[in-house]
Coordinates of C-alpha atoms and ligand atoms in Angstrom, one line a residue:
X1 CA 36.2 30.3 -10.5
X2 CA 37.6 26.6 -10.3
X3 CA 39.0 25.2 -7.4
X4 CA 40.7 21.7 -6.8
X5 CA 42.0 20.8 -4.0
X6 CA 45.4 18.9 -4.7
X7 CA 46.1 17.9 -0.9
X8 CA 46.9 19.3 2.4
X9 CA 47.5 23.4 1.8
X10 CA 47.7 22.6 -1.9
X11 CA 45.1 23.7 -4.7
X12 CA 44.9 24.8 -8.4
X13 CA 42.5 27.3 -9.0
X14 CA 40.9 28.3 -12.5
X15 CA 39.9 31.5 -13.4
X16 CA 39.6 33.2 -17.3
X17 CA 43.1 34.6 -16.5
X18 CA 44.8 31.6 -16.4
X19 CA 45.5 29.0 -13.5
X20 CA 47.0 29.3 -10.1
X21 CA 49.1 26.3 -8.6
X22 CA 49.1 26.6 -4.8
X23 CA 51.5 24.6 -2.4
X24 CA 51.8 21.7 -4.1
X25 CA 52.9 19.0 -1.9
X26 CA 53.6 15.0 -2.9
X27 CA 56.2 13.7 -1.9
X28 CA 57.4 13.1 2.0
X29 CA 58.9 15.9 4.1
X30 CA 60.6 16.1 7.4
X31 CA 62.5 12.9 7.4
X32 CA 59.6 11.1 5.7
X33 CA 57.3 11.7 8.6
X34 CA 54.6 13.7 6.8
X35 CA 52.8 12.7 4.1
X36 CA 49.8 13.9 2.5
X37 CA 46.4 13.0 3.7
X38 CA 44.5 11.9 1.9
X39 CA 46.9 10.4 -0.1
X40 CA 46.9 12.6 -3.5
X41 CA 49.6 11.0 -5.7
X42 CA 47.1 9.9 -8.1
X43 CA 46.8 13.0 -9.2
X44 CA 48.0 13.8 -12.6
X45 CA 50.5 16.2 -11.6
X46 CA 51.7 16.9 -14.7
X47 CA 48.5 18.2 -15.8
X48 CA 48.5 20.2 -12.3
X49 CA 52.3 21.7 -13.1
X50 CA 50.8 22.8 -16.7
X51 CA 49.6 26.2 -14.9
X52 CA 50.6 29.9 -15.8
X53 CA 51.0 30.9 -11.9
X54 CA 52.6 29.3 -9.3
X55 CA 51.9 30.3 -5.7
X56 CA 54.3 29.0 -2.9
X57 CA 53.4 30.2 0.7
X58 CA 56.3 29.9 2.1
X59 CA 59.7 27.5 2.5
X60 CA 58.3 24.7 4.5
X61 CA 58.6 21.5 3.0
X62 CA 54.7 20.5 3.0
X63 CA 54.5 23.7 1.0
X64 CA 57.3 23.7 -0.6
X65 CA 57.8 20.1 -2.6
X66 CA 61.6 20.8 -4.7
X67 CA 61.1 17.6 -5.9
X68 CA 57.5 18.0 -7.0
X69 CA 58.2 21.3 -8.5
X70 CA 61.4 20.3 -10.3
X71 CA 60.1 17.4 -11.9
X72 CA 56.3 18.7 -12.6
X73 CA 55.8 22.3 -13.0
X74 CA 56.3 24.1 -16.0
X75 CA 59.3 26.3 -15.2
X76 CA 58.0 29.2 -17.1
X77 CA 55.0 29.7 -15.0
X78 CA 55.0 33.0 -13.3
X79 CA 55.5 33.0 -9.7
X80 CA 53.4 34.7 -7.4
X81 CA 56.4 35.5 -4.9
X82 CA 55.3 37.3 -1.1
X83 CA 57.5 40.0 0.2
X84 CA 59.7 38.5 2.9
X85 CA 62.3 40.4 4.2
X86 CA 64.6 37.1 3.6
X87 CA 65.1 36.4 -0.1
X88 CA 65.0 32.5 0.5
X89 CA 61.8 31.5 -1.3
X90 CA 62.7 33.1 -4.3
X91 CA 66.3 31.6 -4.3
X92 CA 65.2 28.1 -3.7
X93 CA 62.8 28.6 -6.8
X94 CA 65.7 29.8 -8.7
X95 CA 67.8 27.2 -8.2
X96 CA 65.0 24.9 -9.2
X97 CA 64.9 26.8 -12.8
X98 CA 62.3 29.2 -12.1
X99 CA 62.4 32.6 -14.1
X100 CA 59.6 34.6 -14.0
X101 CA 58.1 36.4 -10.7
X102 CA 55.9 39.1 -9.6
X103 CA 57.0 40.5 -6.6
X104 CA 54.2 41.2 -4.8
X105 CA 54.1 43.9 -1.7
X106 CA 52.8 43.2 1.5
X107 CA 49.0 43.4 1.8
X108 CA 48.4 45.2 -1.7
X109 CA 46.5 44.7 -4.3
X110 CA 47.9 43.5 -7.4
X111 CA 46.3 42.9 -11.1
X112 CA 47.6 40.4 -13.0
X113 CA 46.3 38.6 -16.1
X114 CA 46.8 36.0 -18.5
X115 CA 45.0 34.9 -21.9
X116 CA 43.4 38.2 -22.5
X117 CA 41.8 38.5 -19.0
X118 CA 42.6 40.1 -15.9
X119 CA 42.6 39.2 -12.0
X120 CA 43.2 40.9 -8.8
X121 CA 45.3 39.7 -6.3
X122 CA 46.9 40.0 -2.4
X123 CA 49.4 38.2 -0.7
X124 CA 49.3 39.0 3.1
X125 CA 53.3 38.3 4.2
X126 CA 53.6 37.3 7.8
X127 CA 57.7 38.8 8.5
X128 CA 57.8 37.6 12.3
X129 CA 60.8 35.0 13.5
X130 CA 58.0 33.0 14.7
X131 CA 55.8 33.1 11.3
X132 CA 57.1 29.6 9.0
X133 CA 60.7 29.6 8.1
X134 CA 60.7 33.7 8.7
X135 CA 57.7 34.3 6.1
X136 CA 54.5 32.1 6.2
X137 CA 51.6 34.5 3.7
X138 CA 48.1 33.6 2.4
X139 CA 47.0 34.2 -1.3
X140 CA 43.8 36.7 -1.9
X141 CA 42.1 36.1 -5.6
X142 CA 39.4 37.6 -7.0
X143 CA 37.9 37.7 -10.9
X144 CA 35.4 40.1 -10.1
X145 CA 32.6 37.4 -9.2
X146 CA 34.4 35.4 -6.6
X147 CA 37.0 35.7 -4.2
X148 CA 39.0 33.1 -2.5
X149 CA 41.3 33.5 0.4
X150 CA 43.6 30.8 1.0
X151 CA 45.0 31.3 3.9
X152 CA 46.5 28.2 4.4
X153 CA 48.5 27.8 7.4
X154 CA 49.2 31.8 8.0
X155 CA 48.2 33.6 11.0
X156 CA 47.3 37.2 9.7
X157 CA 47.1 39.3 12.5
X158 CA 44.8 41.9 10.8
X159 CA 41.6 41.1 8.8
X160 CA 40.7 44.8 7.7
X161 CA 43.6 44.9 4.9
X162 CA 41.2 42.0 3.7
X163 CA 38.2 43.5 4.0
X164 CA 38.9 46.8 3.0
X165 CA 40.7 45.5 -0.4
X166 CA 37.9 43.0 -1.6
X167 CA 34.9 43.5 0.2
X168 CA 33.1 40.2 1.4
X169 CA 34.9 36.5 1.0
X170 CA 33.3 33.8 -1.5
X171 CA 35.4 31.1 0.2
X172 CA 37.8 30.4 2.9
X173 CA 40.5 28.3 2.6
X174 CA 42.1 27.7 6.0
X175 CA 44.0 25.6 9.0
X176 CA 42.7 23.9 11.6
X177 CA 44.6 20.9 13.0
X178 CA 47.7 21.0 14.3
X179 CA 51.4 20.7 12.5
X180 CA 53.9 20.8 15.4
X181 CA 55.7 18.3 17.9
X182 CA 54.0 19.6 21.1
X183 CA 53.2 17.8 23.1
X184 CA 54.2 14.6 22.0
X185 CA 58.2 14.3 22.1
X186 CA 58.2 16.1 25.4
X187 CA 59.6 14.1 28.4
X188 CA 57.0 14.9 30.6
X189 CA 54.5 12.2 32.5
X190 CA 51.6 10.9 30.2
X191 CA 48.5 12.1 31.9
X192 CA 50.2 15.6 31.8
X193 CA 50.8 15.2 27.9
X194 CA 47.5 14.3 27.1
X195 CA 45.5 17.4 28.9
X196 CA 48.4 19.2 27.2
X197 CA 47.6 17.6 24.1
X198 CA 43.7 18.3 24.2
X199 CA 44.5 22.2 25.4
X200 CA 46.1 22.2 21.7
X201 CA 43.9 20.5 20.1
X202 CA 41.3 22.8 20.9
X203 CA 43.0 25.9 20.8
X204 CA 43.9 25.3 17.4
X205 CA 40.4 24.7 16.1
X206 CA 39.3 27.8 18.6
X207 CA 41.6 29.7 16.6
X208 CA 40.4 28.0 13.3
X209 CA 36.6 29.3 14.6
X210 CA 37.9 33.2 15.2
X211 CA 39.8 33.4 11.8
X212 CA 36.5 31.9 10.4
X213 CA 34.4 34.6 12.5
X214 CA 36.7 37.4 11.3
X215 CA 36.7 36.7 7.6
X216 CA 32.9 35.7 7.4
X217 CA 33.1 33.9 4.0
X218 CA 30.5 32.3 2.9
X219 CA 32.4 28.9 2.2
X220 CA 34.9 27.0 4.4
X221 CA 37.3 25.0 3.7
X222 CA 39.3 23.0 6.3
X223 CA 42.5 22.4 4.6
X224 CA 46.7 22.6 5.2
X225 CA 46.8 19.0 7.7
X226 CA 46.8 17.1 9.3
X227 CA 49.5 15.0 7.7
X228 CA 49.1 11.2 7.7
X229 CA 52.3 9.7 9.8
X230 CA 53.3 5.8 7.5
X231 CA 56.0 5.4 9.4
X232 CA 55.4 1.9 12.1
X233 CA 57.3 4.4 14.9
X234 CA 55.2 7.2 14.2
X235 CA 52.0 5.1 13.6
X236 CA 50.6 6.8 17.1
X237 CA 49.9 10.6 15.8
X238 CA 47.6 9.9 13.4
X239 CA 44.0 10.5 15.0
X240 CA 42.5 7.1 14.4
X241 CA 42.1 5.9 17.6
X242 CA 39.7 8.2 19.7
X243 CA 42.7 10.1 21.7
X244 CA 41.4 12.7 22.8
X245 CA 44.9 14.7 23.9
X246 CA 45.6 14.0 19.5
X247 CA 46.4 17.6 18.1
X248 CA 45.8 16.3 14.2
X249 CA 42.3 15.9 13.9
X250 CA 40.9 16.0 10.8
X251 CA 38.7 17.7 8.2
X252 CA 35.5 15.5 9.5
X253 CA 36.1 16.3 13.4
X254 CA 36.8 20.4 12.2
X255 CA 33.5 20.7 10.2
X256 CA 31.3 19.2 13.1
X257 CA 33.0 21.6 15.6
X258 CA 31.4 24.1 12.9
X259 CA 28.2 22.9 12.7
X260 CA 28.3 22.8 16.7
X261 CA 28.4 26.6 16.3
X262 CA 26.4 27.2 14.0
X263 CA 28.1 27.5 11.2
X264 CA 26.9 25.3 8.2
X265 CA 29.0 26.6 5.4
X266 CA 32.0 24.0 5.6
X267 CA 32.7 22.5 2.5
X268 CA 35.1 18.7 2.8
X269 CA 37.2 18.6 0.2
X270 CA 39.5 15.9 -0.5
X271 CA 42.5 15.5 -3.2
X272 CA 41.0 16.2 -6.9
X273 CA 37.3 17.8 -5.4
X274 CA 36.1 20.6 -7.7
X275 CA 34.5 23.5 -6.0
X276 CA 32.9 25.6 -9.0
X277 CA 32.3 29.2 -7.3
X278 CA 30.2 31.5 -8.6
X279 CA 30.0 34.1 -5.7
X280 CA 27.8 32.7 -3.4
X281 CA 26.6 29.9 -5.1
X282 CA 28.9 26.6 -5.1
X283 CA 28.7 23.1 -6.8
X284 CA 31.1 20.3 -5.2
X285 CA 32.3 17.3 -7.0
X286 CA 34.4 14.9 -5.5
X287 CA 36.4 12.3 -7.3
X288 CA 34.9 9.6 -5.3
X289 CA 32.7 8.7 -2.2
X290 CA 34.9 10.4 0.5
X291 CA 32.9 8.1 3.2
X292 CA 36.2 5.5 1.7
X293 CA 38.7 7.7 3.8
X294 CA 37.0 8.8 6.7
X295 CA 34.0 5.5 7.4
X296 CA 37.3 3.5 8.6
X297 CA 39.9 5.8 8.8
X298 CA 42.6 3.3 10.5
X299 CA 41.8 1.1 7.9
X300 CA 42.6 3.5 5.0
X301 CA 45.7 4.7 6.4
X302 CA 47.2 1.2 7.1
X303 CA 46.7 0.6 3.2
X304 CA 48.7 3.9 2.4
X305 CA 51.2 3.0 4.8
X306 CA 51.5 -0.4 2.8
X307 CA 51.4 1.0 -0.8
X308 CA 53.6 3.5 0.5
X309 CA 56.5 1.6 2.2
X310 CA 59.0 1.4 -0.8
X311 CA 58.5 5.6 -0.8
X312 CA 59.5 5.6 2.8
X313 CA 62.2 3.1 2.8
X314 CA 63.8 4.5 -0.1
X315 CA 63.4 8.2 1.7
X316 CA 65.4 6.3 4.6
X317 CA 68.2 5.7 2.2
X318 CA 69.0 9.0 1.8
X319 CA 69.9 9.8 5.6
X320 CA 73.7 10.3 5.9
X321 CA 75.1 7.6 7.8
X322 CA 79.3 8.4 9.3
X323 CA 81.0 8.1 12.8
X324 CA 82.9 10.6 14.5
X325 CA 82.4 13.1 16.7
X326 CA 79.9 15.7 16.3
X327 CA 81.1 18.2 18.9
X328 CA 83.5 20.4 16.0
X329 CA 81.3 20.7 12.8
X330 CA 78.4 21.7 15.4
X331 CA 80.7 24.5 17.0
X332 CA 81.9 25.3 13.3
X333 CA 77.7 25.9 12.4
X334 CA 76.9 27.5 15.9
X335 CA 79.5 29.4 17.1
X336 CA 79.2 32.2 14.3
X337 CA 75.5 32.4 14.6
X338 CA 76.0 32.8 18.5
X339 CA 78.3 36.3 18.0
X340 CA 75.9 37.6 16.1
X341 CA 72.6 37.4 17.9
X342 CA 73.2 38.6 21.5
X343 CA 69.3 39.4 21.9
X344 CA 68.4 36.4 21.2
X345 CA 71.0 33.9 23.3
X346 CA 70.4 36.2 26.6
X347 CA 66.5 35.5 25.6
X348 CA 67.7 31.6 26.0
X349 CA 69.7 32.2 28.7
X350 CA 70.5 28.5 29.6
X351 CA 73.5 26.3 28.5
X352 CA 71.4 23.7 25.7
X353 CA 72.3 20.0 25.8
X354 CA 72.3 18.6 22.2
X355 CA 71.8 14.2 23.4
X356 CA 73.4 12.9 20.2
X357 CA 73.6 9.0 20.3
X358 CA 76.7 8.3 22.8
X359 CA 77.5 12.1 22.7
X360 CA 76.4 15.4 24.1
X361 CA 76.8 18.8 22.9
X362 CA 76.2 22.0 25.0
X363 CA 75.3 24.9 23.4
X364 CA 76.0 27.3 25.6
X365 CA 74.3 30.5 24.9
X366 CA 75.4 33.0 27.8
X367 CA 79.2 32.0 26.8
X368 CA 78.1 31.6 23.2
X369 CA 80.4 28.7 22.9
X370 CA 79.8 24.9 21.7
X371 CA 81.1 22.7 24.1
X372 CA 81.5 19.5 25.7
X373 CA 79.6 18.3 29.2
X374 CA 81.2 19.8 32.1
X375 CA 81.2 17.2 35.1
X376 CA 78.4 18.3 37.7
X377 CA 76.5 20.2 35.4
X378 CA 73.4 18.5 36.6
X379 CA 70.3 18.2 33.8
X380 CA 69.9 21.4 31.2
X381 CA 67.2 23.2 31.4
X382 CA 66.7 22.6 27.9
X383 CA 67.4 19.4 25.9
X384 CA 67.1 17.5 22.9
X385 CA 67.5 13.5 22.5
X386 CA 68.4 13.5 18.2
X387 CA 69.7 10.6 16.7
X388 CA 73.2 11.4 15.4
X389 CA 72.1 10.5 11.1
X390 CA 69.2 13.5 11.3
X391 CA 71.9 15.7 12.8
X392 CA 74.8 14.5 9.8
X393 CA 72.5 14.9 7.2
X394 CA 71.0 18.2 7.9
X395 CA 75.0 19.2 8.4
X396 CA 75.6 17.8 5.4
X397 CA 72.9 19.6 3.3
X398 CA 73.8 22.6 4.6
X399 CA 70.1 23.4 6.3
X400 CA 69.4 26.6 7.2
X401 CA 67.0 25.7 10.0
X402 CA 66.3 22.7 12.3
X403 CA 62.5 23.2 12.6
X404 CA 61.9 22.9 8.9
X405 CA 63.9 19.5 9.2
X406 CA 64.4 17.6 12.3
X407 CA 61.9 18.7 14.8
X408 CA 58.9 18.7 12.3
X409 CA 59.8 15.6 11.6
X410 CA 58.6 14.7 15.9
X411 CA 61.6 11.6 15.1
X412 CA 63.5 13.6 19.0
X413 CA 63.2 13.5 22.7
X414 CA 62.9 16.9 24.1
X415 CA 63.0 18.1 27.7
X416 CA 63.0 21.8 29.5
X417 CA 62.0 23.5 32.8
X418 CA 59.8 26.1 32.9
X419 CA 58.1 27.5 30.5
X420 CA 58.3 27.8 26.3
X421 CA 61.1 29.5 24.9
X422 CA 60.9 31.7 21.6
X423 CA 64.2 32.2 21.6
X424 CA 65.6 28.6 21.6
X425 CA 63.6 27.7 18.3
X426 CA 64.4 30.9 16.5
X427 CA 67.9 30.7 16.9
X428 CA 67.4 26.8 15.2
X429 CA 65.5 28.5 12.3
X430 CA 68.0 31.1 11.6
X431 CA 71.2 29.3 11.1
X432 CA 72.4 31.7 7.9
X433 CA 74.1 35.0 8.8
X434 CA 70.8 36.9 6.8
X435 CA 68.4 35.6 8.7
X436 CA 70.0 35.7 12.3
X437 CA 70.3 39.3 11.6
X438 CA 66.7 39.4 10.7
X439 CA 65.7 38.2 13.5
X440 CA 67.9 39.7 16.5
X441 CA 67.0 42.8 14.7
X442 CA 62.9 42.0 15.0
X443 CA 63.2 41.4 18.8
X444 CA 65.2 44.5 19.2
X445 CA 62.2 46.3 17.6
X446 CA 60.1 48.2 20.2
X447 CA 56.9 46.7 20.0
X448 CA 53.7 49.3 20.0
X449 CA 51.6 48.6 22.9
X450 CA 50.0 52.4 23.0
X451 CA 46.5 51.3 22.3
X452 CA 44.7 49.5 24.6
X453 CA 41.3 47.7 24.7
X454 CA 38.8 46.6 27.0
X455 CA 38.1 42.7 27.7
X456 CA 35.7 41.0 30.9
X457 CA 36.3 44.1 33.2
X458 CA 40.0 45.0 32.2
X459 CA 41.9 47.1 30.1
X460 CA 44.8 45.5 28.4
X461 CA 46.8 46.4 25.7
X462 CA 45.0 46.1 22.2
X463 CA 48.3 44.1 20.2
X464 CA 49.1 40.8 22.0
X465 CA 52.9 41.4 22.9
X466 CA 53.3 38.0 21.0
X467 CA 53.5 38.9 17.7
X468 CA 50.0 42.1 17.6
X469 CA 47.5 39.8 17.5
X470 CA 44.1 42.6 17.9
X471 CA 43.6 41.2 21.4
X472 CA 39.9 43.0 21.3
X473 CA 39.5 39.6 18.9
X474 CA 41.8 37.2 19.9
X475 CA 42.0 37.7 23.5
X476 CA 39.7 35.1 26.0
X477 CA 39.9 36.0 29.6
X478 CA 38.7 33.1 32.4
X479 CA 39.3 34.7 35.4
X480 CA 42.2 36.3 35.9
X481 CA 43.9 34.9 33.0
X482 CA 44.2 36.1 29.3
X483 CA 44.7 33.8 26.3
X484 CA 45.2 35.4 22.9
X485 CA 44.0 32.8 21.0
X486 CA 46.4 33.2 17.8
X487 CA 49.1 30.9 19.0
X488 CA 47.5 30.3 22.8
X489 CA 50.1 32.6 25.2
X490 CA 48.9 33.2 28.6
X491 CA 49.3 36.2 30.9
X492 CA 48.3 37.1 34.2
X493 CA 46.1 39.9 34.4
X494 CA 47.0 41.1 37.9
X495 CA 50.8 41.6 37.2
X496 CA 51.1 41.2 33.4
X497 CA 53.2 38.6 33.5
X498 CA 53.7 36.2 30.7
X499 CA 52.7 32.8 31.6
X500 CA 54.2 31.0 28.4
X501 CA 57.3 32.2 27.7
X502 CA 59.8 34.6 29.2
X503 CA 59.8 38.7 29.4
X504 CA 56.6 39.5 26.6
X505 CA 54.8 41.4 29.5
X506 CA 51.5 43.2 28.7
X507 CA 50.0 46.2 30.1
X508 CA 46.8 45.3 31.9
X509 CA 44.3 46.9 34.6
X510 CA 41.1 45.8 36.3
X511 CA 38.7 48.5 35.8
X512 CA 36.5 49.3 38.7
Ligands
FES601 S1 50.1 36.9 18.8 FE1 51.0 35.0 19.4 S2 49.9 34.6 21.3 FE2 49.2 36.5 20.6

């Protein structure tokens, strides 16, 4: 088996049945904020798009390039579709003049083949409101000598549907760094945001570590961010400057954290490295000396920034630009999707002010109305600072979700009191009557929290009340606090109580 890596989450991988294109990413996404690092439009992409399958993990717009795939890949390429419960993916591939797909089910193995020859295949779906745009999945592939899981940025909670359809992993392909605007657009005091910043930082490559653990391939490969930031206002994320409390740091810092424990099969690869995998042996080539990137990293991404700058000016242009009010197209987009998700706006439970260049808009969930500022309202407990042409143009284009847009894109203020709320951003990804439904109707779902499992002294429930994470591996307790280590939640041991966000409480006891 052949794999290239083609940037960020994206790779093409060979095999005698024919090629697999996976996530593959050029052009800027989230307002121009994110672009691939390193840079990888050298890359014949129309040699790339040439491929017989085409694997797209999900709708976010590092994964999923519309403009890449319209004008690059062959349209008759069979698509290698996960099972979401939302038929998004599928339609946006549609639309782009895709025809052909195998519909894969969740977690089962598939055979599919091309040029005479066969290959197996699995695509684990993630279904949960807080998985992606509602569906984030990894790709399993196997010829018979090698298998490679990409898991890109998916958070499987269960490994054994891996292990028990393929045996051992050749090669991991996985996340490590962070893609998310925590800490940094909060209004909180600096200090705070950087310890904030370094718990994140380190959680996520903790996390990186246990998935690695779990799988037990016999390759890694740190992949799926961090994105470079070109734009002069966003020049601060990018981890070039030894901040410690930076959650995007990258491939270099992640494979010395492995070698710290003890684990010396990470493989750097960088866009247009060939990894040729023959079961447990691998040969790396890399299209140049990758000691160019990383030796003076500043360096290297002030001359992307520069070659770059008519790509991100002329992504600018695009913005919608208009005056007027906001308050009544907002209420015309919100109001519906309020009446129809009752769970979910008592789980906010908070009026939401909407800080829109001279103008604010409350959304306020326990009246689900849209409304104007009421005089003494005082601050709300939740807030966002957005300038007004983000909030036009994803009116304008008819977006389905805010998180795949503007707060990806980290160009907002945000404020709240208390802790996070899961609510608040899966109401913003759900703005379509299909997948507000999906997800009011996935919180209303008793969760199973029979089992239970055994951790420093207690016994807590085995599934994190999260989203099932197997606590038994995810879960860390330090004193009398648990962290399940898939996306960092806290509880208190002692009473159960969530730490992170509200209700979620787990079943615990200290055993004598
Ligand atoms: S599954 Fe999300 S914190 Fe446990």
């Amino acid at each position: 088996m052949q794999i290239t890596s083609v940037g960020h989450a994206g790779f093409h991988i060979r095999t005698a049945a024919g090629s697999i294109l996976c996530d593959p990413w050029v052009n800027p996404a989230y307002f121009a904020s994110w672009f691939p690092f390193p840079d990888n439009t050298q890359l014949d992409w129309d040699e790339l798009g040439n491929c017989d399958f085409l694997y797209v993990s999900h709708l976010h717009r590092d994964h999923f390039d519309a403009k890449n795939l319209a004008e690059h890949v062959n349209k008759d390429a069979t698509v290698l579709l996960p099972d979401y419960p939302v038929p998004d993916l599928k339609r946006e591939l549609e639309k782009l003049g895709f025809h052909k797909f195998f519909e894969t089910e969740d977690s089962v193995k598939h055979t599919i083949s091309a040029n005479g020859a066969e290959i197996d295949i699995m695509i684990i779906a993630l279904r949960a409101p807080a998985d992606g745009p509602i569906g984030d999945s990894g790709l399993v592939v196997s010829d018979g000598e090698t298998t490679c899981f990409n898991m890109n940025d998916a958070r499987p909670v269960d490994m054994d549907v891996l292990h028990d359809a393929f045996g051992h992993v050749d090669i991991h392909l996985l996340q490590y760094s962070g893609a998310i605007w925590y800490p940094m657009v909060y209004d909180i005091p600096s200090r705070t945001k950087s310890n904030f910043g370094k718990q994140k930082r380190q959680r996520g490559m903790d996390r990186c570590r246990s998935y690695i653990e779990q799988v037990g391939a016999t390759w890694v490969v740190p992949s799926a961010g961090p994105p470079v930031f070109l734009d002069d206002e966003l020049r601060y994320l990018n981890d070039d400057h030894g901040d410690e409390g930076n959650i995007f740091p990258d491939q270099m810092v992640f494979l010395e954290q492995m070698r710290i424990h003890g684990n010396e099969g990470g493989i750097l690869m960088i866009p247009g490295s060939v990894a040729d995998v023959r079961g447990a042996e691998l040969e790396l080539t890399h299209p140049f000396e990758p000691g160019l990137i990383y030796d003076n990293k500043a360096e290297y991404i002030e001359l992307m920034a520069q070659r770059l700058a008519p790509v991100l000016a002329a992504e600018k242009q695009t913005w919608a630009t208009g005056e007027g009010p906001l308050l009544e197209p907002l209420k015309a987009l919100f109001e519906p999707i309020m009446a129809q998700s009752d769970l979910i706006c008592d789980g906010i439970g908070y009026p939401v002010g909407l800080v829109i260049g001279d103008e604010t808009v409350v959304l306020d969930f326990p009246k689900r109305v849209v409304r104007g500022p009421i005089d003494g309202e005082g601050k709300y407990r939740y807030g966002f600072r957005i300038a007004p042409e983000l909030v036009r143009t994803v009116l304008r284009d008819n977006e389905p979700d805010w998180v795949n847009t503007i707060f990806l894109s980290t160009r907002f203020q945000a404020w709240r009191i208390g802790g996070y709320n899961e609510f608040l951003y899966t109401f913003f990804k759900c703005l379509t009557d299909e997948r507000i439904a999906y997800a009011d109707g996935w919180f209303a779902e008793a969760h199973d929290d029979s089992a239970s499992t055994e951790l420093a002294g207690w016994e807590v429930q085995r599934r994190c009340p999260h989203l099932k994470a197997d606590l038994s591996k995810f879960g860390v307790v330090e004193g009398n606090t648990l962290t399940c280590n898939l996306h960092g939640w806290q509880w208190d041991l002692e009473s159960g109580r969530c730490k992170t966000s509200k209700g979620h409480e787990l079943r615990s006891r200290k055993l004598s």
